mmCIF file of C-alpha atoms in Angstrom:
data_model
loop_
_atom_site.group_PDB
_atom_site.id
_atom_site.type_symbol
_atom_site.label_atom_id
_atom_site.label_comp_id
_atom_site.label_asym_id
_atom_site.label_seq_id
_atom_site.Cartn_x
_atom_site.Cartn_y
_atom_site.Cartn_z
ATOM 1 C CA UNK A 1 88.015 129.343 103.763
ATOM 2 C CA UNK A 2 88.484 126.055 101.723
ATOM 3 C CA UNK A 3 86.951 122.832 103.054
ATOM 4 C CA UNK A 4 89.643 120.174 103.721
ATOM 5 C CA UNK A 5 89.031 116.691 104.771
ATOM 6 C CA UNK A 6 91.882 115.141 107.017
ATOM 7 C CA UNK A 7 91.680 111.256 107.399
ATOM 8 C CA UNK A 8 94.423 109.771 109.891
ATOM 9 C CA UNK A 9 94.910 112.138 112.821
ATOM 10 C CA UNK A 10 98.163 109.930 113.832
ATOM 11 C CA UNK A 11 101.248 111.421 114.866
ATOM 12 C CA UNK A 12 101.882 113.493 112.499
ATOM 13 C CA UNK A 13 99.008 114.469 111.469
ATOM 14 C CA UNK A 14 97.461 115.285 114.740
ATOM 15 C CA UNK A 15 99.627 118.374 114.172
ATOM 16 C CA UNK A 16 99.084 118.754 110.436
ATOM 17 C CA UNK A 17 94.982 118.902 110.909
ATOM 18 C CA UNK A 18 94.826 121.176 113.628
ATOM 19 C CA UNK A 19 97.672 124.121 111.770
ATOM 20 C CA UNK A 20 95.250 123.753 108.943
ATOM 21 C CA UNK A 21 91.840 124.643 111.300
ATOM 22 C CA UNK A 22 93.957 127.393 112.521
ATOM 23 C CA UNK A 23 94.531 129.148 109.791
ATOM 24 C CA UNK A 24 91.486 129.502 109.133
ATOM 25 C CA UNK A 25 90.305 126.990 107.219
ATOM 26 C CA UNK A 26 87.174 124.380 107.852
ATOM 27 C CA UNK A 27 88.918 120.343 108.508
ATOM 28 C CA UNK A 28 86.472 117.519 108.242
ATOM 29 C CA UNK A 29 88.691 114.946 110.218
ATOM 30 C CA UNK A 30 87.997 111.010 110.374
ATOM 31 C CA UNK A 31 90.366 108.449 112.262
ATOM 32 C CA UNK A 32 89.572 104.987 113.795
ATOM 33 C CA UNK A 33 90.924 106.206 117.194
ATOM 34 C CA UNK A 34 87.679 107.981 119.066
ATOM 35 C CA UNK A 35 90.829 110.137 121.279
ATOM 36 C CA UNK A 36 92.161 111.246 118.198
ATOM 37 C CA UNK A 37 88.803 112.510 116.917
ATOM 38 C CA UNK A 38 88.808 114.085 120.536
ATOM 39 C CA UNK A 39 91.927 115.488 119.755
ATOM 40 C CA UNK A 40 90.908 117.239 116.304
ATOM 41 C CA UNK A 41 87.550 118.597 117.763
ATOM 42 C CA UNK A 42 89.432 120.024 120.883
ATOM 43 C CA UNK A 43 91.730 121.488 117.522
ATOM 44 C CA UNK A 44 88.922 123.223 115.517
ATOM 45 C CA UNK A 45 88.413 120.287 113.579
ATOM 46 C CA UNK A 46 84.735 118.821 113.262
ATOM 47 C CA UNK A 47 84.571 115.044 113.589
ATOM 48 C CA UNK A 48 82.765 112.824 111.100
ATOM 49 C CA UNK A 49 81.791 109.301 111.418
ATOM 50 C CA UNK A 50 83.449 108.107 108.267
ATOM 51 C CA UNK A 51 85.329 108.790 104.977
ATOM 52 C CA UNK A 52 82.516 108.867 103.256
ATOM 53 C CA UNK A 53 81.014 112.188 105.443
ATOM 54 C CA UNK A 54 84.419 113.189 105.857
ATOM 55 C CA UNK A 55 85.302 113.994 102.160
ATOM 56 C CA UNK A 56 81.758 114.212 100.969
ATOM 57 C CA UNK A 57 82.245 118.302 100.458
ATOM 58 C CA UNK A 58 85.982 118.571 100.332
ATOM 59 C CA UNK A 59 88.056 121.285 98.169
ATOM 60 C CA UNK A 60 90.933 119.298 99.629
ATOM 61 C CA UNK A 61 91.514 115.439 100.833
ATOM 62 C CA UNK A 62 94.840 114.993 102.652
ATOM 63 C CA UNK A 63 95.259 111.213 103.863
ATOM 64 C CA UNK A 64 98.338 110.470 106.756
ATOM 65 C CA UNK A 65 98.021 106.924 107.312
ATOM 66 C CA UNK A 66 100.130 103.781 108.562
ATOM 67 C CA UNK A 67 101.142 101.723 105.523
ATOM 68 C CA UNK A 68 100.166 101.093 102.084
ATOM 69 C CA UNK A 69 97.279 98.795 102.402
ATOM 70 C CA UNK A 70 95.643 101.194 104.524
ATOM 71 C CA UNK A 71 96.151 103.995 101.674
ATOM 72 C CA UNK A 72 95.056 101.659 98.725
ATOM 73 C CA UNK A 73 91.956 100.832 100.938
ATOM 74 C CA UNK A 74 90.899 104.615 102.009
ATOM 75 C CA UNK A 75 91.086 106.093 98.396
ATOM 76 C CA UNK A 76 89.642 101.980 96.024
ATOM 77 C CA UNK A 77 86.977 102.283 98.418
ATOM 78 C CA UNK A 78 86.181 105.625 99.693
ATOM 79 C CA UNK A 79 87.535 108.842 98.622
ATOM 80 C CA UNK A 80 87.534 108.021 95.297
ATOM 81 C CA UNK A 81 83.807 106.745 95.607
ATOM 82 C CA UNK A 82 82.961 110.103 97.675
ATOM 83 C CA UNK A 83 85.036 112.862 96.855
ATOM 84 C CA UNK A 84 83.868 115.459 94.695
ATOM 85 C CA UNK A 85 85.634 115.308 91.706
ATOM 86 C CA UNK A 86 87.210 118.651 91.740
ATOM 87 C CA UNK A 87 88.947 117.842 94.847
ATOM 88 C CA UNK A 88 92.388 118.111 95.184
ATOM 89 C CA UNK A 89 93.538 114.887 97.043
ATOM 90 C CA UNK A 90 97.394 114.467 98.481
ATOM 91 C CA UNK A 91 98.699 111.572 100.332
ATOM 92 C CA UNK A 92 100.834 112.396 103.214
ATOM 93 C CA UNK A 93 101.376 108.818 104.258
ATOM 94 C CA UNK A 94 105.351 107.371 103.845
ATOM 95 C CA UNK A 95 104.698 104.241 102.200
ATOM 96 C CA UNK A 96 106.308 102.206 99.557
ATOM 97 C CA UNK A 97 106.633 103.107 95.917
ATOM 98 C CA UNK A 98 104.360 100.655 94.506
ATOM 99 C CA UNK A 99 101.253 101.533 96.465
ATOM 100 C CA UNK A 100 101.575 105.459 96.085
ATOM 101 C CA UNK A 101 101.881 105.452 92.313
ATOM 102 C CA UNK A 102 98.900 102.196 92.303
ATOM 103 C CA UNK A 103 96.950 105.083 93.976
ATOM 104 C CA UNK A 104 98.223 107.686 91.733
ATOM 105 C CA UNK A 105 97.059 105.883 88.916
ATOM 106 C CA UNK A 106 93.761 105.009 89.963
ATOM 107 C CA UNK A 107 93.118 108.454 91.576
ATOM 108 C CA UNK A 108 93.664 109.845 87.870
ATOM 109 C CA UNK A 109 92.075 107.414 86.017
ATOM 110 C CA UNK A 110 88.513 108.371 88.373
ATOM 111 C CA UNK A 111 89.287 111.821 87.093
ATOM 112 C CA UNK A 112 91.039 113.536 90.256
ATOM 113 C CA UNK A 113 93.797 115.785 90.724
ATOM 114 C CA UNK A 114 96.178 113.486 92.794
ATOM 115 C CA UNK A 115 99.562 114.147 94.743
ATOM 116 C CA UNK A 116 101.959 111.773 96.533
ATOM 117 C CA UNK A 117 103.686 114.149 99.428
ATOM 118 C CA UNK A 118 104.851 112.642 101.736
ATOM 119 C CA UNK A 119 106.282 114.276 104.821
ATOM 120 C CA UNK A 120 109.641 114.500 106.819
ATOM 121 C CA UNK A 121 109.763 115.304 110.029
ATOM 122 C CA UNK A 122 107.550 113.919 113.308
ATOM 123 C CA UNK A 123 105.129 115.439 116.201
ATOM 124 C CA UNK A 124 106.951 118.661 117.022
ATOM 125 C CA UNK A 125 107.353 119.156 113.387
ATOM 126 C CA UNK A 126 103.949 118.085 112.733
ATOM 127 C CA UNK A 127 102.681 120.640 115.289
ATOM 128 C CA UNK A 128 105.097 123.578 114.703
ATOM 129 C CA UNK A 129 103.994 123.355 111.402
ATOM 130 C CA UNK A 130 107.738 123.159 110.171
ATOM 131 C CA UNK A 131 107.451 119.303 108.334
ATOM 132 C CA UNK A 132 109.169 119.237 104.757
ATOM 133 C CA UNK A 133 106.959 117.237 102.399
ATOM 134 C CA UNK A 134 108.544 115.245 98.944
ATOM 135 C CA UNK A 135 106.156 116.145 96.480
ATOM 136 C CA UNK A 136 106.161 113.347 93.523
#
């Protein structure tokens, strides 16, 4: 069972995290929204009270955040400082290229493996597990 930290349980992140839990992975979720965390627990995830706690034992960290500044902040202030160096970091946010490159460079410099992997498809595709990933 893979330990996955899932940060950001919005429109697509919710379905993505739920699918990972249904597949038998141990998913620890964090979101600023209490309602989103309640839905995560209902879908089989464990709620964390911070990004740092969500990522502390993760083998994989998946982020699905609203915009580049959020991704830069979450990685720069939380993920890189608290995730195990062995964790694979995957950002699925649809963000600007400069932010994606900056976070990738920062993650690699800190000794992590990192993939920018934005997705194509809406809420239904996320819930159905049929999103298309563009990995860079």
